[in-house]
Amino acid sequence: MPITIADVAAHAGVSKTTVSRVLNGKGELNAATAARVRQVIAELGYVPSAGAVGLARGRTQIVGMLVPSLTWPWIGQVLQGVIDVVEAEGFGLLLFTCDRGEESLRRFAKQVSAKSFDGLLVIEPEGTLDYITELHEAGLPVVLIDDRGHRPLFPSVATTDRSGGESAAQHLLELGRHRPVVITGPESFGCTQERLAGFADTYAANGHPLFPDQIVVGDFTFEQGRAAVTAMLSTGMTFDAVFAQNDLSATGVLLALREAGIRVPEEVAVVGFDDVPLASYSDPALTTVHQPLREMGDAAARMLLAHFKGVPLPNAASVLPTHLVVRDSSLIRTQLQPDPR
Amino acid sequence: MPITIADVAAHAGVSKTTVSRVLNGKGELNAATAARVRQVIAELGYVPSAGAVGLARGRTQIVGMLVPSLTWPWIGQVLQGVIDVVEAEGFGLLLFTCDRGEESLRRFAKQVSAKSFDGLLVIEPEGTLDYITELHEAGLPVVLIDDRGHRPLFPSVATTDRSGGESAAQHLLELGRHRPVVITGPESFGCTQERLAGFADTYAANGHPLFPDQIVVGDFTFEQGRAAVTAMLSTGMTFDAVFAQNDLSATGVLLALREAGIRVPEEVAVVGFDDVPLASYSDPALTTVHQPLREMGDAAARMLLAHFKGVPLPNAASVLPTHLVVRDSSLIRTQLQPDPR
DNA sequence: CTGAAAGCGCTTACAG
DNA sequence: CTGAAAGCGCTTACAG
């Protein structure tokens, strides 16, 4: 029922080879025959079967993407960047998740072996790096979208976590905040370490080294950010700024401060990290380090697609810069414009 | 280099036919040969090529999914529900977006014609319903995940938008709020109409019919929710409750009320719709109508996969219930627990 | 219980 | 400039 290349060939009175050639623009062909074939293709609404083409060519025109979860807000941003370029190039995007279970990794491995896609984009699910490295070494084109600190010798796109931490510190120092507190992400994440190092080094370089009690290991959740601040306040500890390493925990920090009757930013300034939509909707709106998430997805996809066209994959991270977005949680509003409160 | 069914056959000393049979568990086969073949498969780490299997069987074991965007928070939830079941069944998920541009629809149509997938799940991008219907009628298995009100005669999973609106009204009525304001979503959306109808009818049935000035047509954005409330307050209009038809606009409402110095929930109660994560993080936490997003994705995927196994697609919507989640934006906290403020 | 052969819908040397 | 044939890696009647 569905029409095939054989139908087109028959209708146009040529061989399948010729049809294939006009389809792919390969080889010299008589302008008139080409036009006739194109005509028939249009009339019949013929589209080559992706599966057959893939089998014959040994390439699927599909890029695989492995992510840890689809419910984290920032992943959607990266995905959107990826899919925009993948679709524009006529490729398909096959999506996989791995929730770190044995089972889910096995299922994914099977798809790899089945050659379901030509190359892989990955936001690394925890604990899968060894496997991904293996795939890469076995010859599968892989590009890592890295939120955990840069991997040397691996094609990846990353962001400037360290200088993001620095810019947060710089901003708070300029505001005269000398007694900040940091609420980090999970200790094992590279990004956590980078953001902390950039922040702490900047404070140290400016004569205000951080003491251990100013650093709380967190887990990137709203609840933990809130609880950490509440706990610190209950010990009587004082601070004039909080650098939370993601926006979600920063939002928890804002709530804890309000619950304690502490004014933001007058008494305590708050800076987050990510710049997810939530950061604009919190009250006060959150000053935060913007991660170029969409651009990272975009860059990773371009890198992979370029590789399919012969451009070698760079064996190093391509780094896209973060930048600080200043909002009301750190900057005291001037009263030039009438404030309805 | 990659190993094929021919390699397995050679190593096991049988025909490809036999290998295929043990792979697919079809036909009677000698237990000993089967065991030997299985052994070889394991040793060689053989996995059948997805593309070749697809071509030979005429099915890809891939489900396509079309979505309008990946950056809306609720889409991620639906996607997670979908992918969990799709992966569990050994299928792949091919993702497509359509931003309502001609070009993007054409690209998608090409993938359909190329038979890149066996069936389609769709969260309808605006203005594509005609095309989707066409596909369905042309024989492509399609399941709609519907946030716009139910389509009769179309396989889909929907939620109880109307009774969601009713439960919001019921709740506010029980709190003694007789002068509510509704901020809707885009007028053309079925869900907007349903939610409004449920809400308005319930108020009317309880002796408090809504007047036109109590209904503001919105657009589901934070800014619009905020601006709408600010504008109403500036006209001197009074109200004791706001029903915003999604959580994002409800968050904007909360901000506008705080900016105006109006206490929530004491003076004005606020109810949202969706129950996205943001609803828990706002301050006060938002009372909202929970949509079973993940379950909807789950149900839609199951419906489609069941169809592949011979279960006919129901030509009607499968409806999953919403339920009201009561939080601080509507319920006055009892002071039993010490409030740090 | 098992295999040889044709077929799925393309592409790609190889001839002419 | 064009076509016949083999091949991509499987599955599936059809025989035996």
XYZ file of C-alpha atoms (C1' of nucleotides) in Angstrom:
714
model
C 0.000 0.000 0.000
C 2.552 2.577 0.970
C 4.454 3.713 -2.035
C 8.085 2.759 -2.493
C 11.007 3.664 -4.652
C 9.940 0.889 -7.027
C 6.603 2.612 -7.606
C 8.318 5.872 -8.394
C 10.697 4.124 -10.763
C 7.843 2.394 -12.562
C 5.785 5.568 -12.914
C 8.756 7.518 -14.194
C 9.936 4.764 -16.486
C 13.417 4.620 -14.968
C 15.340 2.288 -12.666
C 15.363 2.448 -8.870
C 19.005 3.419 -9.141
C 18.087 6.549 -11.006
C 15.394 7.475 -8.532
C 17.854 6.970 -5.727
C 20.293 9.242 -7.490
C 17.887 12.128 -7.857
C 16.845 11.591 -4.254
C 20.427 11.905 -3.064
C 21.785 14.239 -5.698
C 24.574 11.865 -6.540
C 26.166 11.251 -9.911
C 25.536 13.061 -13.163
C 22.041 12.773 -14.459
C 20.135 14.106 -17.380
C 18.256 17.195 -16.367
C 15.102 16.052 -18.107
C 14.948 12.625 -16.420
C 15.714 14.197 -13.087
C 12.866 16.641 -13.549
C 10.501 13.854 -14.534
C 11.431 11.767 -11.532
C 11.028 14.724 -9.218
C 7.641 15.319 -10.739
C 6.541 11.745 -10.039
C 7.888 11.928 -6.508
C 5.816 15.021 -5.866
C 2.702 13.566 -7.457
C 2.928 10.379 -5.471
C 3.990 12.150 -2.287
C 6.807 9.694 -1.972
C 9.096 9.822 1.055
C 11.848 7.223 1.433
C 11.463 4.823 4.311
C 13.781 5.910 7.088
C 14.408 2.331 8.165
C 15.355 1.080 4.734
C 17.649 4.008 4.080
C 19.231 3.495 7.449
C 19.876 -0.168 6.846
C 21.328 0.406 3.406
C 23.520 3.292 4.441
C 24.489 1.985 7.832
C 23.414 5.248 9.456
C 20.099 6.022 11.064
C 19.975 9.811 10.932
C 18.978 9.634 14.547
C 20.801 11.036 17.527
C 20.310 9.410 20.881
C 20.113 11.413 24.070
C 20.508 10.029 27.552
C 19.308 12.026 30.538
C 18.876 11.256 34.214
C 15.363 12.623 34.462
C 12.838 14.709 32.628
C 11.305 16.395 35.628
C 14.191 18.674 36.546
C 13.461 22.095 35.180
C 16.860 22.782 33.696
C 16.899 19.586 31.640
C 13.988 20.829 29.573
C 15.994 23.877 28.604
C 18.948 21.794 27.438
C 16.630 19.455 25.551
C 14.999 22.329 23.750
C 18.386 23.568 22.592
C 19.292 20.095 21.404
C 16.096 19.330 19.574
C 16.037 22.642 17.757
C 19.289 21.921 15.975
C 18.715 18.200 15.575
C 15.398 18.773 13.825
C 16.744 21.591 11.719
C 19.328 19.174 10.320
C 16.664 16.589 9.521
C 17.718 14.180 12.223
C 15.480 12.509 14.775
C 15.987 12.563 18.531
C 15.645 9.299 20.403
C 15.327 9.934 24.108
C 16.471 7.674 26.928
C 16.416 8.041 30.674
C 18.502 6.231 33.190
C 17.470 6.457 36.786
C 20.667 4.727 37.880
C 18.963 1.355 38.208
C 20.844 -1.644 36.803
C 17.840 -2.488 34.722
C 17.550 0.875 33.039
C 21.212 0.932 32.136
C 20.946 -2.539 30.653
C 18.008 -1.473 28.513
C 19.911 1.498 27.277
C 22.957 -0.625 26.488
C 20.769 -2.856 24.380
C 19.628 0.091 22.287
C 23.228 1.054 21.778
C 24.117 -2.431 20.584
C 21.085 -2.464 18.343
C 22.570 0.573 16.601
C 19.416 2.563 17.116
C 21.273 5.848 16.637
C 24.414 7.283 15.098
C 25.708 9.259 18.011
C 24.896 10.109 21.581
C 24.355 13.248 23.600
C 24.465 12.716 27.324
C 23.678 14.538 30.501
C 25.351 12.016 32.676
C 23.120 10.056 35.024
C 25.021 9.438 38.238
C 27.416 6.571 38.078
C 27.268 5.968 34.347
C 30.461 7.733 33.348
C 32.497 4.540 33.112
C 29.980 3.002 30.792
C 29.756 6.120 28.646
C 33.532 6.269 28.404
C 33.526 2.665 27.292
C 31.057 3.460 24.536
C 33.146 6.387 23.441
C 36.265 4.270 23.280
C 34.382 1.576 21.388
C 33.828 4.126 18.663
C 30.383 5.578 19.344
C 30.421 9.329 18.835
C 29.541 10.825 22.200
C 29.246 14.375 23.420
C 28.812 14.990 27.103
C 26.749 17.894 28.346
C 28.474 18.392 31.569
C 27.120 19.922 34.715
C 29.683 18.260 36.900
C 32.953 19.916 36.090
C 35.043 19.392 33.028
C 36.289 16.023 31.911
C 39.562 16.270 30.131
C 39.972 14.187 27.004
C 36.308 13.774 26.377
C 34.173 15.629 23.881
C 31.850 17.752 25.939
C 30.285 21.098 26.441
C 30.472 22.631 29.852
C 29.980 25.946 31.510
C 32.133 28.167 33.672
C 31.094 26.929 37.095
C 34.221 28.273 38.714
C 33.951 31.770 37.338
C 30.224 31.649 38.076
C 31.169 31.213 41.719
C 33.671 34.014 41.347
C 31.122 36.424 39.910
C 28.718 35.680 42.763
C 31.493 36.433 45.257
C 32.604 39.542 43.417
C 29.069 40.893 43.414
C 28.574 40.301 47.129
C 31.957 41.809 47.949
C 31.055 44.922 46.000
C 27.928 45.171 48.105
C 30.110 45.074 51.189
C 29.025 41.637 52.331
C 31.948 40.117 54.168
C 30.280 37.354 56.079
C 28.622 35.060 53.541
C 27.382 31.537 53.882
C 27.479 28.956 51.094
C 24.950 26.182 50.633
C 26.425 23.744 48.158
C 25.068 20.960 45.979
C 25.902 17.301 46.523
C 29.538 17.003 47.480
C 30.416 14.505 44.772
C 29.357 16.746 41.901
C 32.153 18.473 40.055
C 30.019 21.558 39.602
C 29.609 21.870 43.359
C 33.336 21.858 43.882
C 33.995 24.329 41.077
C 31.365 26.794 42.193
C 32.622 26.634 45.739
C 36.265 27.011 44.771
C 35.556 30.081 42.640
C 33.527 31.645 45.415
C 35.864 30.847 48.282
C 39.018 31.836 46.423
C 37.576 35.192 45.517
C 36.634 35.917 49.110
C 40.057 34.777 50.302
C 41.813 36.908 47.706
C 39.910 39.900 49.021
C 40.974 39.329 52.577
C 37.906 37.465 53.791
C 38.728 33.764 53.769
C 35.765 31.483 54.445
C 35.699 29.428 57.604
C 34.289 25.887 57.647
C 31.136 26.945 59.466
C 30.317 29.200 56.538
C 29.964 26.241 54.216
C 27.017 23.882 54.409
C 26.890 20.825 52.207
C 23.439 20.685 50.654
C 21.639 18.611 48.058
C 20.083 21.111 45.661
C 16.574 20.798 47.146
C 14.195 23.497 48.278
C 13.663 21.860 51.647
C 17.339 21.503 52.419
C 18.034 25.144 51.567
C 15.263 26.192 53.877
C 16.298 23.853 56.691
C 19.962 24.815 56.469
C 19.234 28.481 56.995
C 16.730 27.821 59.751
C 19.283 25.661 61.514
C 22.029 28.250 61.227
C 19.797 30.988 62.550
C 18.811 28.866 65.505
C 22.460 28.581 66.532
C 22.697 32.348 66.631
C 25.133 32.436 63.747
C 25.174 35.693 61.833
C 25.748 36.308 58.130
C 24.981 38.999 55.625
C 24.756 36.923 52.454
C 23.869 33.455 51.231
C 25.231 31.871 48.080
C 23.044 28.864 47.303
C 24.422 26.760 44.497
C 21.148 26.321 42.671
C 17.972 28.338 42.410
C 15.755 25.765 44.027
C 17.708 25.732 47.275
C 18.046 29.524 47.040
C 14.260 29.732 46.994
C 14.206 27.651 50.171
C 16.688 30.089 51.663
C 14.419 33.024 50.829
C 11.522 31.360 52.592
C 13.536 30.551 55.721
C 14.714 34.144 55.912
C 11.222 35.514 55.571
C 9.950 33.097 58.192
C 12.635 34.424 60.506
C 11.650 38.003 59.788
C 14.939 38.816 58.135
C 14.788 41.309 55.296
C 16.236 40.435 51.913
C 18.407 42.015 50.636
C 18.798 44.656 53.355
C 19.970 42.284 56.079
C 20.923 39.267 54.019
C 21.579 39.185 50.285
C 20.848 35.949 48.432
C 22.416 34.673 45.221
C 21.419 31.471 43.442
C 22.716 29.529 40.469
C 21.061 28.374 37.206
C 18.602 31.116 36.367
C 15.655 28.793 35.862
C 12.243 30.454 35.423
C 11.579 30.084 39.132
C 14.295 32.639 39.804
C 12.213 35.358 38.169
C 9.062 34.365 40.008
C 10.378 34.233 43.541
C 9.855 37.157 45.842
C 12.157 38.936 45.930
C 13.272 37.939 42.461
C 16.505 36.046 42.718
C 19.936 37.300 41.773
C 21.572 34.284 40.216
C 24.335 32.977 38.007
C 22.834 32.288 34.618
C 23.821 28.990 33.034
C 23.535 28.960 29.257
C 21.538 25.739 29.274
C 19.847 26.049 25.955
C 23.081 27.139 24.330
C 24.822 24.131 25.833
C 22.297 21.773 24.277
C 22.606 23.649 21.054
C 26.403 23.499 21.035
C 26.524 19.812 21.937
C 24.131 18.913 19.138
C 26.062 20.979 16.628
C 29.286 19.330 17.653
C 27.844 15.870 17.147
C 26.215 16.685 13.827
C 29.388 18.331 12.563
C 31.207 15.139 13.413
C 28.845 13.211 11.164
C 29.937 15.503 8.366
C 33.565 14.818 8.989
C 34.561 17.492 11.470
C 36.500 15.703 14.206
C 35.142 15.827 17.736
C 37.334 18.041 19.895
C 38.807 15.972 22.675
C 38.207 18.657 25.226
C 35.367 20.613 26.682
C 33.820 23.496 24.839
C 33.087 25.981 27.567
C 30.184 28.417 27.467
C 30.283 31.315 29.905
C 27.889 31.894 32.791
C 26.934 35.414 33.713
C 25.456 37.043 36.756
C 21.859 38.254 36.602
C 21.224 40.819 39.273
C 17.708 40.970 40.707
C 16.076 42.119 43.923
C 17.444 39.482 46.282
C 20.808 41.227 46.362
C 20.267 44.727 45.134
C 18.469 47.204 47.322
C 15.851 48.928 45.204
C 16.278 52.603 44.829
C 13.037 54.400 45.601
C 13.021 56.424 42.405
C 9.985 54.602 41.152
C 6.960 54.588 43.450
C 6.792 51.327 45.367
C 3.185 50.194 45.878
C 3.969 48.626 49.242
C 33.033 -5.700 12.359
C 29.814 -5.630 14.357
C 28.472 -9.099 14.769
C 25.342 -10.178 12.941
C 22.864 -12.992 12.976
C 25.024 -14.737 10.353
C 27.958 -14.820 12.774
C 25.819 -16.354 15.463
C 24.487 -18.942 13.028
C 27.985 -19.863 11.884
C 29.353 -20.168 15.420
C 26.431 -22.278 16.527
C 26.415 -24.391 13.393
C 22.783 -23.656 12.546
C 20.918 -21.534 10.009
C 20.003 -17.908 10.460
C 16.406 -19.046 10.494
C 17.028 -21.051 13.622
C 18.809 -18.201 15.341
C 15.924 -15.937 14.465
C 13.547 -18.457 15.970
C 15.305 -18.644 19.307
C 15.547 -14.862 19.311
C 11.836 -14.519 18.868
C 10.669 -17.666 20.622
C 8.724 -18.763 17.598
C 8.142 -22.289 16.364
C 9.103 -25.549 18.007
C 12.787 -26.021 18.441
C 14.979 -28.633 19.951
C 15.877 -27.651 23.475
C 19.525 -28.508 23.003
C 19.986 -26.430 19.837
C 18.150 -23.548 21.432
C 20.445 -23.701 24.419
C 23.520 -23.795 22.227
C 22.362 -20.821 20.197
C 21.577 -18.864 23.332
C 25.025 -19.678 24.598
C 26.663 -18.322 21.448
C 24.506 -15.205 21.571
C 25.679 -14.541 25.099
C 29.316 -15.228 24.296
C 29.305 -12.951 21.309
C 27.191 -10.332 23.009
C 24.956 -10.312 20.007
C 22.052 -7.881 19.823
C 19.886 -7.763 16.674
C 20.085 -4.582 14.664
C 17.010 -2.514 15.378
C 16.929 -1.152 11.861
C 17.092 -4.529 10.154
C 14.448 -6.005 12.414
C 12.268 -3.013 11.774
C 12.570 -3.281 8.038
C 11.874 -6.992 7.979
C 8.936 -6.818 10.351
C 7.516 -3.571 9.113
C 7.448 -2.183 12.641
C 10.045 -0.014 14.296
C 9.396 -0.600 17.981
C 9.520 3.135 18.318
C 6.780 5.454 19.476
C 6.811 9.015 18.291
C 5.821 11.881 20.517
C 4.925 15.354 19.352
C 4.954 18.240 21.801
C 4.654 21.994 21.440
C 7.634 22.803 23.628
C 10.036 21.293 26.115
C 10.417 24.293 28.338
C 6.990 24.286 29.947
C 7.286 22.670 33.324
C 4.256 20.409 33.062
C 5.385 18.835 29.793
C 8.368 17.295 31.519
C 6.041 15.509 33.908
C 3.961 14.032 31.115
C 7.098 13.023 29.244
C 8.461 11.241 32.267
C 5.269 9.231 32.582
C 5.419 8.341 28.901
C 9.043 7.347 28.785
C 8.826 5.172 31.866
C 6.324 2.852 30.260
C 7.735 3.073 26.755
C 11.165 2.013 27.965
C 9.795 -0.686 30.206
C 8.191 -2.265 27.146
C 11.433 -2.162 25.209
C 10.317 0.564 22.850
C 12.191 3.711 21.963
C 10.807 7.237 22.176
C 11.363 9.547 19.237
C 10.664 13.121 20.212
C 9.402 15.902 17.977
C 8.502 19.491 18.637
C 6.318 21.720 16.591
C 6.401 25.402 17.315
C 3.473 26.001 14.987
C 5.716 27.104 12.170
C 4.905 25.743 8.708
C 8.435 24.480 8.422
C 8.403 22.464 11.626
C 5.120 20.801 10.735
C 6.457 19.877 7.319
C 9.523 18.294 8.878
C 7.375 16.304 11.208
C 5.128 15.177 8.376
C 8.170 13.886 6.569
C 9.111 11.727 9.521
C 5.614 10.342 9.570
C 5.792 9.457 5.882
C 9.205 7.926 6.404
C 7.585 5.527 8.857
C 10.007 6.421 11.579
C 7.660 5.153 14.284
C 4.737 2.802 14.825
C 2.399 5.110 16.649
C 2.149 8.628 17.929
C 1.528 10.297 21.254
C 0.674 13.939 21.017
C 0.287 16.947 23.215
C -1.272 19.033 20.543
C 0.700 22.027 19.355
C -1.740 24.823 18.570
C -3.368 24.532 15.222
C -2.222 21.031 14.362
C -5.391 19.160 15.241
C -6.586 18.913 11.655
C -3.332 17.401 10.571
C -3.284 14.973 13.482
C -6.825 13.916 12.717
C -5.810 13.307 9.130
C -2.994 11.048 10.275
C -5.324 9.171 12.537
C -7.778 8.646 9.729
C -4.990 7.544 7.419
C -4.374 4.689 9.811
C -1.573 5.876 12.065
C -2.269 4.900 15.668
C -2.539 8.154 17.577
C -3.306 8.934 21.200
C -3.889 12.520 22.174
C -2.843 13.781 25.570
C -5.318 16.498 25.911
C -5.127 19.616 27.942
C -7.715 21.432 25.920
C -10.956 19.719 26.716
C -12.107 16.387 25.431
C -12.325 15.481 21.789
C -15.056 13.052 21.086
C -14.262 10.197 18.722
C -10.555 10.395 19.149
C -8.356 8.170 21.272
C -7.090 10.386 24.038
C -6.433 10.780 27.701
C -7.724 13.841 29.406
C -8.344 15.112 32.872
C -11.364 16.492 34.675
C -10.895 20.171 34.018
C -14.517 20.912 34.723
C -14.695 19.178 38.050
C -11.308 20.673 38.879
C -12.923 24.066 38.535
C -15.831 22.807 40.629
C -13.596 21.647 43.444
C -11.809 24.999 43.520
C -15.186 26.739 43.804
C -16.460 24.300 46.400
C -13.393 24.869 48.541
C -13.651 28.648 48.392
C -17.367 28.525 49.116
C -16.722 26.433 52.175
C -14.293 29.094 53.336
C -17.077 31.636 52.982
C -15.584 33.429 50.017
C -18.468 34.810 48.001
C -16.747 37.381 45.880
C -14.092 35.557 43.841
C -12.243 36.612 40.761
C -11.152 34.237 38.013
C -8.049 34.687 35.884
C -8.364 32.322 32.970
C -5.987 30.853 30.421
C -6.123 31.697 26.730
C -9.722 31.904 25.648
C -9.442 29.425 22.797
C -8.235 26.564 24.990
C -10.811 23.945 25.851
C -9.323 23.561 29.307
C -9.867 27.231 30.011
C -13.535 26.972 29.156
C -14.016 23.796 31.159
C -12.322 25.093 34.265
C -14.282 28.279 34.106
C -17.598 26.523 33.522
C -17.078 24.223 36.501
C -16.132 27.126 38.714
C -18.854 29.519 37.610
C -21.624 26.917 37.670
C -20.759 25.902 41.190
C -20.834 29.479 42.404
C -24.119 30.071 40.602
C -25.635 26.913 42.044
C -24.774 28.180 45.487
C -26.466 31.479 44.990
C -23.458 33.532 44.000
C -23.465 33.862 40.231
C -20.336 35.442 38.782
C -20.575 38.786 37.053
C -18.504 39.589 33.971
C -16.156 41.857 35.875
C -15.171 38.890 38.009
C -13.669 37.101 35.042
C -10.406 38.221 33.475
C -9.136 36.512 30.365
C -5.477 35.761 30.913
C -2.722 33.901 29.110
C -1.201 31.555 31.686
C 1.819 33.778 32.347
C 3.235 35.012 35.622
C 3.328 38.610 34.434
C -0.263 38.620 33.294
C -1.489 37.179 36.595
C 0.369 39.867 38.442
C -0.762 42.668 36.151
C -4.406 41.563 36.221
C -4.604 41.745 39.989
C -2.733 45.018 40.152
C -5.111 46.488 37.607
C -8.214 45.297 39.454
C -6.962 46.693 42.723
C -6.274 50.047 41.147
C -9.909 50.309 40.091
C -10.945 49.855 43.677
C -12.616 46.551 42.969
C -12.877 44.235 45.933
C -12.695 40.454 46.094
C -11.946 37.812 48.687
C -10.549 35.058 46.484
C -8.698 34.523 43.220
C -8.928 31.402 41.109
C -6.025 31.498 38.655
C -6.242 28.781 36.061
C -2.624 27.752 36.249
C 0.033 27.882 38.930
C 2.288 30.254 37.088
C -0.312 32.977 36.869
C -1.382 32.205 40.447
C 2.178 32.932 41.542
C 1.940 36.280 39.787
C -1.287 36.882 41.697
C 0.436 36.161 44.998
C 3.137 38.686 44.209
C 0.663 41.401 43.210
C -1.263 40.887 46.434
C 1.864 41.102 48.543
C 2.955 44.230 46.719
C -0.414 45.728 47.563
C -0.057 44.766 51.213
C -2.980 42.373 51.096
C -2.693 39.318 53.318
C -3.091 35.834 51.835
C -5.173 33.926 52.752
C -6.751 36.133 55.430
C -7.994 38.848 53.084
C -7.767 37.062 49.773
C -7.516 33.311 49.239
C -5.707 32.107 46.118
C -6.185 28.835 44.254
C -4.142 27.731 41.249
C -4.279 24.857 38.795
C -1.705 22.192 37.807
C 0.252 21.525 40.969
C 3.646 21.958 39.369
C 6.643 22.012 41.748
C 6.489 25.797 41.854
C 3.210 25.535 43.753
C 4.991 24.042 46.737
C 7.775 26.607 46.666
C 5.724 29.757 46.529
C 5.058 31.721 49.657
C 2.496 31.077 50.864
C 2.464 27.622 49.350
C -0.268 27.454 46.772
C -3.582 25.653 47.095
C -4.126 24.195 43.659
C -5.965 21.658 41.559
C -3.616 18.778 40.950
C -3.475 17.478 37.400
C -2.325 13.887 37.131
C 0.246 14.752 34.465
C 2.557 11.853 34.905
C -0.360 9.456 35.062
C -1.738 10.933 31.864
C 1.531 10.271 30.070
C 1.591 6.831 31.552
C -1.971 6.043 30.496
C -1.518 7.367 26.977
C 1.610 5.297 26.456
C -0.087 2.177 27.800
C -3.040 2.701 25.515
C -0.819 2.964 22.467
C 1.344 -0.009 23.391
C -1.714 -2.125 24.138
C -2.964 -1.270 20.695
C 0.209 -2.707 19.203
C -0.648 -5.935 20.961
C -4.097 -6.008 19.472
C -6.187 -4.156 22.023
C -8.288 -1.698 20.034
C -7.864 1.995 20.754
C -10.915 3.356 22.546
C -12.527 5.990 20.403
C -13.128 8.255 23.333
C -11.209 10.009 26.036
C -9.914 8.157 29.045
C -10.384 10.642 31.856
C -8.120 10.828 34.879
C -9.380 12.802 37.863
C -7.900 16.015 39.220
C -7.955 16.641 42.944
C -7.598 19.668 45.112
C -4.410 20.103 47.124
C -4.960 22.480 49.990
C -2.000 24.595 51.083
C -1.429 27.898 52.848
C -2.716 30.250 50.167
C -6.293 29.396 51.061
C -6.249 27.866 54.478
C -5.569 30.031 57.487
C -2.926 28.323 59.553
C -3.999 27.375 63.002
C -1.512 28.626 65.534
C -1.097 25.275 67.230
C 2.442 25.031 66.040
C 4.671 27.945 66.967
C 5.016 30.274 64.042
C 8.521 31.753 63.883
C 7.236 35.000 62.477
C 12.569 -29.734 14.428
C 15.383 -27.228 10.719
C 16.984 -24.767 6.492
C 17.071 -22.448 1.675
C 15.100 -18.747 -0.384
C 12.570 -14.687 -1.011
C 11.523 -10.337 0.658
C 11.462 -5.760 3.543
C 13.002 -0.800 0.805
C 16.726 1.247 0.109
C 22.139 2.256 -1.678
C 26.243 1.397 -4.074
C 29.920 -0.493 -6.643
C 30.304 -2.205 -11.273
C 29.268 -2.243 -16.251
C 28.031 -0.220 -20.233
C 23.997 9.327 -18.340
C 21.630 4.833 -16.811
C 20.591 0.076 -15.123
C 21.146 -4.895 -13.261
C 22.700 -6.933 -9.349
C 24.398 -7.519 -4.869
C 24.092 -6.229 -0.292
C 22.490 -3.940 4.369
C 20.640 -7.584 8.588
C 16.850 -9.328 9.666
C 11.899 -12.326 9.261
C 8.768 -15.430 7.278
C 6.293 -18.451 4.393
C 7.347 -22.824 2.283
C 9.476 -27.441 2.141
C 11.207 -31.261 4.065
